[in-house]
PDB file of C-alpha atoms in Angstrom:
ATOM      1  CA  MET M   1      -2.948  29.590  -3.015  1.00 38.00           C
ATOM      2  CA  ASP M   2      -2.830  25.839  -2.471  1.00 48.00           C
ATOM      3  CA  TRP M   3      -3.788  24.593   0.944  1.00 54.00           C
ATOM      4  CA  SER M   4      -1.225  22.285   2.506  1.00 60.00           C
ATOM      5  CA  PRO M   5      -2.664  19.808   5.036  1.00 67.00           C
ATOM      6  CA  LYS M   6      -0.700  20.319   8.240  1.00 70.00           C
ATOM      7  CA  ARG M   7      -3.352  18.845  10.513  1.00 84.00           C
ATOM      8  CA  PRO M   8      -5.883  16.007  10.332  1.00 92.00           C
ATOM      9  CA  VAL M   9      -8.484  16.344   7.585  1.00 95.00           C
ATOM     10  CA  PRO M  10     -12.167  15.344   7.836  1.00 96.00           C
ATOM     11  CA  VAL M  11     -12.869  12.422   5.508  1.00 97.00           C
ATOM     12  CA  LEU M  12     -16.061  11.950   3.501  1.00 97.00           C
ATOM     13  CA  PRO M  13     -16.051   8.360   2.156  1.00 97.00           C
ATOM     14  CA  LEU M  14     -18.379   7.625  -0.759  1.00 96.00           C
ATOM     15  CA  PRO M  15     -19.213   4.431  -2.685  1.00 95.00           C
ATOM     16  CA  GLY M  16     -17.796   4.239  -6.207  1.00 95.00           C
ATOM     17  CA  VAL M  17     -16.735   7.891  -6.277  1.00 96.00           C
ATOM     18  CA  VAL M  18     -13.217   9.118  -7.085  1.00 98.00           C
ATOM     19  CA  MET M  19     -12.360  12.806  -7.274  1.00 98.00           C
ATOM     20  CA  PHE M  20      -9.302  14.270  -9.012  1.00 98.00           C
ATOM     21  CA  PRO M  21      -7.518  17.595  -8.550  1.00 97.00           C
ATOM     22  CA  ASN M  22      -9.277  20.308 -10.601  1.00 97.00           C
ATOM     23  CA  GLY M  23     -12.346  18.111 -11.077  1.00 97.00           C
ATOM     24  CA  GLU M  24     -15.756  19.252  -9.847  1.00 97.00           C
ATOM     25  CA  MET M  25     -18.552  17.225  -8.340  1.00 96.00           C
ATOM     26  CA  SER M  26     -22.042  17.753  -6.928  1.00 96.00           C
ATOM     27  CA  LEU M  27     -22.812  16.113  -3.583  1.00 97.00           C
ATOM     28  CA  HIS M  28     -26.001  15.687  -1.601  1.00 97.00           C
ATOM     29  CA  VAL M  29     -25.207  15.315   2.098  1.00 97.00           C
ATOM     30  CA  PHE M  30     -27.972  13.908   4.288  1.00 96.00           C
ATOM     31  CA  GLU M  31     -26.374  11.698   6.965  1.00 95.00           C
ATOM     32  CA  LEU M  32     -26.145  13.485  10.330  1.00 96.00           C
ATOM     33  CA  ARG M  33     -22.425  12.951  10.910  1.00 96.00           C
ATOM     34  CA  TYR M  34     -21.545  14.325   7.473  1.00 97.00           C
ATOM     35  CA  ARG M  35     -23.898  17.273   7.851  1.00 97.00           C
ATOM     36  CA  THR M  36     -21.945  17.998  11.031  1.00 97.00           C
ATOM     37  CA  MET M  37     -18.719  17.680   9.034  1.00 97.00           C
ATOM     38  CA  VAL M  38     -19.933  20.226   6.486  1.00 97.00           C
ATOM     39  CA  ARG M  39     -20.924  22.705   9.201  1.00 97.00           C
ATOM     40  CA  ASP M  40     -17.605  22.282  11.011  1.00 96.00           C
ATOM     41  CA  ALA M  41     -15.614  22.669   7.794  1.00 95.00           C
ATOM     42  CA  LEU M  42     -17.538  25.776   6.775  1.00 95.00           C
ATOM     43  CA  SER M  43     -17.226  27.403  10.193  1.00 94.00           C
ATOM     44  CA  SER M  44     -13.442  26.905  10.227  1.00 89.00           C
ATOM     45  CA  GLU M  45     -12.930  27.522   6.489  1.00 85.00           C
ATOM     46  CA  ARG M  46     -11.351  24.108   6.122  1.00 86.00           C
ATOM     47  CA  PRO M  47     -11.606  21.631   3.239  1.00 90.00           C
ATOM     48  CA  VAL M  48     -12.538  17.978   3.464  1.00 96.00           C
ATOM     49  CA  ALA M  49     -11.046  14.910   1.812  1.00 97.00           C
ATOM     50  CA  LEU M  50     -13.111  12.669  -0.447  1.00 98.00           C
ATOM     51  CA  ALA M  51     -12.326   8.972  -0.126  1.00 98.00           C
ATOM     52  CA  THR M  52     -13.579   5.910  -2.014  1.00 98.00           C
ATOM     53  CA  LEU M  53     -15.189   3.186   0.068  1.00 97.00           C
ATOM     54  CA  ALA M  54     -13.369  -0.152  -0.172  1.00 94.00           C
ATOM     55  CA  PRO M  55     -14.980  -3.534  -0.881  1.00 92.00           C
ATOM     56  CA  GLY M  56     -16.955  -4.793   2.091  1.00 91.00           C
ATOM     57  CA  TRP M  57     -17.984  -1.320   3.241  1.00 90.00           C
ATOM     58  CA  GLU M  58     -21.640  -2.368   3.287  1.00 86.00           C
ATOM     59  CA  GLN M  59     -20.964  -4.540   6.350  1.00 87.00           C
ATOM     60  CA  ASP M  60     -20.214  -1.438   8.428  1.00 85.00           C
ATOM     61  CA  ALA M  61     -22.020   1.290   6.530  1.00 80.00           C
ATOM     62  CA  GLN M  62     -23.271   3.032   9.682  1.00 83.00           C
ATOM     63  CA  GLY M  63     -19.986   2.655  11.537  1.00 84.00           C
ATOM     64  CA  SER M  64     -16.456   3.049  10.199  1.00 89.00           C
ATOM     65  CA  PRO M  65     -16.445   1.366   6.775  1.00 92.00           C
ATOM     66  CA  PRO M  66     -13.033   0.893   5.138  1.00 93.00           C
ATOM     67  CA  PHE M  67     -11.877   3.238   2.384  1.00 97.00           C
ATOM     68  CA  HIS M  68      -9.002   3.242  -0.094  1.00 97.00           C
ATOM     69  CA  GLU M  69      -5.631   4.704   0.856  1.00 97.00           C
ATOM     70  CA  PHE M  70      -5.626   7.420  -1.826  1.00 95.00           C
ATOM     71  CA  GLY M  71      -8.065  10.302  -2.053  1.00 97.00           C
ATOM     72  CA  CYS M  72      -8.415  13.954  -2.927  1.00 98.00           C
ATOM     73  CA  VAL M  73      -8.750  17.051  -0.779  1.00 97.00           C
ATOM     74  CA  ALA M  74     -11.627  19.227  -1.955  1.00 96.00           C
ATOM     75  CA  ARG M  75     -12.780  22.749  -1.311  1.00 95.00           C
ATOM     76  CA  PHE M  76     -16.369  23.999  -1.270  1.00 96.00           C
ATOM     77  CA  GLU M  77     -17.353  25.954  -4.378  1.00 96.00           C
ATOM     78  CA  GLU M  78     -21.084  26.203  -3.660  1.00 97.00           C
ATOM     79  CA  VAL M  79     -23.132  25.301  -0.584  1.00 97.00           C
ATOM     80  CA  GLU M  80     -26.916  25.193  -0.400  1.00 97.00           C
ATOM     81  CA  TRP M  81     -28.596  24.470   2.904  1.00 96.00           C
ATOM     82  CA  LEU M  82     -31.948  22.753   2.367  1.00 97.00           C
ATOM     83  CA  PRO M  83     -35.085  23.061   4.538  1.00 96.00           C
ATOM     84  CA  ASN M  84     -34.730  19.434   5.712  1.00 96.00           C
ATOM     85  CA  ASP M  85     -31.237  20.307   7.045  1.00 95.00           C
ATOM     86  CA  HIS M  86     -29.522  18.459   4.198  1.00 97.00           C
ATOM     87  CA  TYR M  87     -26.873  20.106   2.007  1.00 98.00           C
ATOM     88  CA  ASP M  88     -26.323  20.322  -1.727  1.00 98.00           C
ATOM     89  CA  LEU M  89     -22.670  20.992  -2.406  1.00 97.00           C
ATOM     90  CA  ARG M  90     -20.437  21.754  -5.343  1.00 97.00           C
ATOM     91  CA  VAL M  91     -16.838  20.821  -4.572  1.00 97.00           C
ATOM     92  CA  ARG M  92     -13.571  21.071  -6.485  1.00 97.00           C
ATOM     93  CA  GLY M  93     -10.572  18.788  -6.021  1.00 97.00           C
ATOM     94  CA  THR M  94      -7.342  20.494  -4.997  1.00 96.00           C
ATOM     95  CA  MET M  95      -4.684  17.836  -4.338  1.00 96.00           C
ATOM     96  CA  ARG M  96      -4.081  14.112  -4.194  1.00 97.00           C
ATOM     97  CA  VAL M  97      -3.396  12.695  -0.741  1.00 97.00           C
ATOM     98  CA  HIS M  98      -2.446   9.437   0.916  1.00 96.00           C
ATOM     99  CA  PHE M  99      -4.482   8.798   4.050  1.00 97.00           C
ATOM    100  CA  GLY M 100      -2.543   8.068   7.228  1.00 95.00           C
ATOM    101  CA  ARG M 101      -3.847   7.154  10.644  1.00 94.00           C
ATOM    102  CA  VAL M 102      -7.335   7.947  11.823  1.00 95.00           C
ATOM    103  CA  VAL M 103      -7.040  10.408  14.702  1.00 95.00           C
ATOM    104  CA  ARG M 104     -10.754  10.861  15.336  1.00 93.00           C
ATOM    105  CA  GLU M 105     -13.766   8.595  14.843  1.00 94.00           C
ATOM    106  CA  PHE M 106     -16.677  10.618  16.240  1.00 93.00           C
ATOM    107  CA  PRO M 107     -18.840  12.231  14.996  1.00 94.00           C
ATOM    108  CA  TYR M 108     -16.937  11.667  11.712  1.00 96.00           C
ATOM    109  CA  ARG M 109     -13.483  10.415  10.879  1.00 97.00           C
ATOM    110  CA  ALA M 110     -10.472  12.678  10.509  1.00 96.00           C
ATOM    111  CA  CYS M 111      -7.115  11.427   9.203  1.00 96.00           C
ATOM    112  CA  THR M 112      -3.585  12.585   8.875  1.00 95.00           C
ATOM    113  CA  VAL M 113      -2.767  12.956   5.191  1.00 95.00           C
ATOM    114  CA  GLU M 114       0.366  13.127   3.089  1.00 94.00           C
ATOM    115  CA  THR M 115       0.298  15.202  -0.074  1.00 94.00           C
ATOM    116  CA  MET M 116       1.068  13.331  -3.302  1.00 95.00           C
ATOM    117  CA  PRO M 117       2.681  15.984  -5.531  1.00 95.00           C
ATOM    118  CA  ASP M 118       2.587  15.643  -9.298  1.00 96.00           C
ATOM    119  CA  ALA M 119       5.842  15.219 -11.175  1.00 96.00           C
ATOM    120  CA  PRO M 120       6.793  18.578 -12.770  1.00 96.00           C
ATOM    121  CA  TYR M 121       6.044  19.152 -16.434  1.00 97.00           C
ATOM    122  CA  THR M 122       5.587  22.121 -18.765  1.00 97.00           C
ATOM    123  CA  GLU M 123       2.610  22.871 -20.961  1.00 97.00           C
ATOM    124  CA  SER M 124       4.992  23.567 -23.838  1.00 96.00           C
ATOM    125  CA  ASP M 125       6.399  20.035 -23.706  1.00 97.00           C
ATOM    126  CA  PRO M 126       5.353  18.380 -27.007  1.00 98.00           C
ATOM    127  CA  LEU M 127       4.235  15.240 -25.133  1.00 97.00           C
ATOM    128  CA  ALA M 128       2.043  17.290 -22.808  1.00 98.00           C
ATOM    129  CA  ALA M 129       0.578  19.278 -25.711  1.00 98.00           C
ATOM    130  CA  MET M 130      -0.141  16.088 -27.638  1.00 98.00           C
ATOM    131  CA  ALA M 131      -1.742  14.435 -24.584  1.00 98.00           C
ATOM    132  CA  ARG M 132      -3.956  17.484 -24.066  1.00 98.00           C
ATOM    133  CA  GLN M 133      -5.083  17.518 -27.703  1.00 98.00           C
ATOM    134  CA  ASP M 134      -5.831  13.788 -27.599  1.00 98.00           C
ATOM    135  CA  LEU M 135      -8.099  14.311 -24.585  1.00 98.00           C
ATOM    136  CA  LEU M 136      -9.895  17.210 -26.268  1.00 98.00           C
ATOM    137  CA  THR M 137     -10.473  14.973 -29.277  1.00 97.00           C
ATOM    138  CA  GLU M 138     -11.960  12.251 -27.063  1.00 97.00           C
ATOM    139  CA  ARG M 139     -14.223  14.743 -25.304  1.00 97.00           C
ATOM    140  CA  ALA M 140     -15.514  15.958 -28.661  1.00 96.00           C
ATOM    141  CA  ARG M 141     -16.070  12.384 -29.865  1.00 95.00           C
ATOM    142  CA  LEU M 142     -18.038  11.485 -26.733  1.00 96.00           C
ATOM    143  CA  ALA M 143     -20.062  14.709 -26.612  1.00 94.00           C
ATOM    144  CA  PRO M 144     -23.098  13.266 -28.484  1.00 93.00           C
ATOM    145  CA  LEU M 145     -23.392  10.475 -25.890  1.00 93.00           C
ATOM    146  CA  GLY M 146     -23.924  12.957 -23.064  1.00 93.00           C
ATOM    147  CA  LEU M 147     -24.783  11.444 -19.690  1.00 93.00           C
ATOM    148  CA  GLY M 148     -24.407   7.985 -21.173  1.00 91.00           C
ATOM    149  CA  VAL M 149     -20.644   8.375 -20.701  1.00 95.00           C
ATOM    150  CA  TRP M 150     -20.376  11.328 -18.278  1.00 96.00           C
ATOM    151  CA  LEU M 151     -21.562  11.585 -14.688  1.00 95.00           C
ATOM    152  CA  ALA M 152     -21.888  15.308 -15.381  1.00 94.00           C
ATOM    153  CA  PRO M 153     -20.890  17.387 -18.418  1.00 95.00           C
ATOM    154  CA  PRO M 154     -17.113  18.042 -18.245  1.00 97.00           C
ATOM    155  CA  VAL M 155     -16.601  21.795 -18.488  1.00 96.00           C
ATOM    156  CA  PHE M 156     -13.336  23.754 -18.492  1.00 97.00           C
ATOM    157  CA  GLU M 157     -11.906  26.872 -20.119  1.00 96.00           C
ATOM    158  CA  PRO M 158     -10.504  26.462 -23.648  1.00 94.00           C
ATOM    159  CA  THR M 159      -7.069  27.465 -22.350  1.00 96.00           C
ATOM    160  CA  ALA M 160      -7.176  25.123 -19.341  1.00 98.00           C
ATOM    161  CA  PRO M 161      -3.847  23.414 -18.603  1.00 97.00           C
ATOM    162  CA  LEU M 162      -3.383  19.676 -19.018  1.00 98.00           C
ATOM    163  CA  SER M 163      -3.815  18.982 -15.296  1.00 98.00           C
ATOM    164  CA  THR M 164      -7.257  20.636 -15.343  1.00 98.00           C
ATOM    165  CA  VAL M 165      -8.312  18.773 -18.496  1.00 98.00           C
ATOM    166  CA  VAL M 166      -7.236  15.474 -16.939  1.00 98.00           C
ATOM    167  CA  GLY M 167      -8.865  16.152 -13.569  1.00 98.00           C
ATOM    168  CA  THR M 168     -12.142  17.316 -15.074  1.00 98.00           C
ATOM    169  CA  LEU M 169     -12.503  14.428 -17.518  1.00 98.00           C
ATOM    170  CA  ALA M 170     -11.346  11.755 -15.062  1.00 98.00           C
ATOM    171  CA  THR M 171     -13.792  12.935 -12.382  1.00 98.00           C
ATOM    172  CA  ALA M 172     -16.704  13.113 -14.832  1.00 97.00           C
ATOM    173  CA  ALA M 173     -16.163   9.944 -16.883  1.00 97.00           C
ATOM    174  CA  ARG M 174     -18.304   6.868 -16.279  1.00 95.00           C
ATOM    175  CA  PHE M 175     -15.819   4.090 -15.641  1.00 93.00           C
ATOM    176  CA  SER M 176     -14.999   1.979 -12.628  1.00 95.00           C
ATOM    177  CA  ALA M 177     -13.676   3.299  -9.337  1.00 96.00           C
ATOM    178  CA  ASP M 178     -10.779   0.831  -9.466  1.00 96.00           C
ATOM    179  CA  GLU M 179      -9.653   2.243 -12.828  1.00 97.00           C
ATOM    180  CA  LYS M 180      -9.982   5.783 -11.530  1.00 98.00           C
ATOM    181  CA  LEU M 181      -7.987   4.968  -8.401  1.00 98.00           C
ATOM    182  CA  ALA M 182      -5.200   3.606 -10.596  1.00 97.00           C
ATOM    183  CA  LEU M 183      -5.179   6.926 -12.460  1.00 98.00           C
ATOM    184  CA  LEU M 184      -5.204   8.883  -9.205  1.00 98.00           C
ATOM    185  CA  ALA M 185      -2.135   6.982  -7.991  1.00 97.00           C
ATOM    186  CA  GLU M 186      -0.123   7.974 -11.089  1.00 98.00           C
ATOM    187  CA  ASP M 187       2.276  10.815 -10.237  1.00 98.00           C
ATOM    188  CA  ASN M 188       3.059  11.841 -13.818  1.00 98.00           C
ATOM    189  CA  VAL M 189       0.314  14.059 -15.261  1.00 98.00           C
ATOM    190  CA  VAL M 190       1.296  13.313 -18.863  1.00 98.00           C
ATOM    191  CA  GLU M 191       1.190   9.576 -18.220  1.00 98.00           C
ATOM    192  CA  ARG M 192      -2.103  10.001 -16.344  1.00 98.00           C
ATOM    193  CA  ALA M 193      -3.442  11.770 -19.445  1.00 98.00           C
ATOM    194  CA  ARG M 194      -2.257   8.948 -21.693  1.00 98.00           C
ATOM    195  CA  LEU M 195      -3.910   6.309 -19.504  1.00 98.00           C
ATOM    196  CA  LEU M 196      -7.099   8.369 -19.287  1.00 98.00           C
ATOM    197  CA  ARG M 197      -7.238   8.739 -23.062  1.00 97.00           C
ATOM    198  CA  ALA M 198      -6.894   4.977 -23.497  1.00 96.00           C
ATOM    199  CA  ARG M 199      -9.838   4.428 -21.140  1.00 96.00           C
ATOM    200  CA  LEU M 200     -11.971   7.141 -22.735  1.00 96.00           C
ATOM    201  CA  ARG M 201     -11.489   5.496 -26.130  1.00 95.00           C
ATOM    202  CA  LEU M 202     -13.411   2.486 -24.785  1.00 93.00           C
ATOM    203  CA  LEU M 203     -16.410   4.548 -23.723  1.00 89.00           C
ATOM    204  CA  GLY M 204     -19.280   4.302 -26.127  1.00 75.00           C
ATOM    205  CA  LEU M 205     -17.916   1.099 -27.697  1.00 73.00           C
ATOM    206  CA  ALA M 206     -19.308  -1.173 -24.997  1.00 54.00           C
ATOM    207  CA  GLY M 207     -22.001  -0.035 -22.622  1.00 50.00           C
ATOM    208  CA  PRO M 208     -20.720   1.993 -19.662  1.00 45.00           C
ATOM    209  CA  PRO M 209     -20.701   0.369 -16.206  1.00 49.00           C
ATOM    210  CA  PRO M 210     -23.648   1.020 -13.872  1.00 52.00           C
ATOM    211  CA  PRO M 211     -23.323   4.527 -12.401  1.00 54.00           C
ATOM    212  CA  PRO M 212     -22.137   4.783  -8.785  1.00 55.00           C
ATOM    213  CA  ALA M 213     -24.321   6.292  -6.093  1.00 50.00           C
ATOM    214  CA  LEU M 214     -22.721   9.621  -6.883  1.00 51.00           C
ATOM    215  CA  GLY M 215     -22.843  12.353  -4.364  1.00 56.00           C
ATOM    216  CA  ARG M 216     -24.786  10.563  -1.637  1.00 62.00           C
ATOM    217  CA  ASN M 217     -23.050   9.849   1.642  1.00 69.00           C
TER     218      ASN M 217
END
């Protein structure tokens, strides 16, 4: 069952990282305030929201650096506590959100959020089916390039719906955070798929951008 955010959500802001619903990501959490966030979230069985740090965040990296207005709520799939009290996590995106006001700053930020629902569509719609097949074709074309174009191998079931295909590929692909945020803001899944396919077609033609500091808070 989908979780609907009815109270403030802890926010984990990361540089250059954008998560999408149904995408998966590995995170290494070492900073004290975010280790506290993980423990609190686990003890209360609550998710966290992943946000993308905005330009200029380096000036306040240890304080309250700015982050973009859109993000993604994520649930914990795997949690490994390490001997140095750090955490290795596997998280999965669940829903797009718009961040509202910050209601808590210490020891980590928590924000009100507004869910950004996707426009309805059906898998049997010819446009949706065509968009899904186009993305599968791009994944197959890029497969030989491996981690040169993917942050992590994009894996999903052969029967996965379009929204899962889009979320998995968009989270895993190596292109800029700004381009990913533009995709995340798109409410129409079929249009999001079309835009994603256009960007994937460019991968491997020119060298991919430098990888973000993925998964490190």
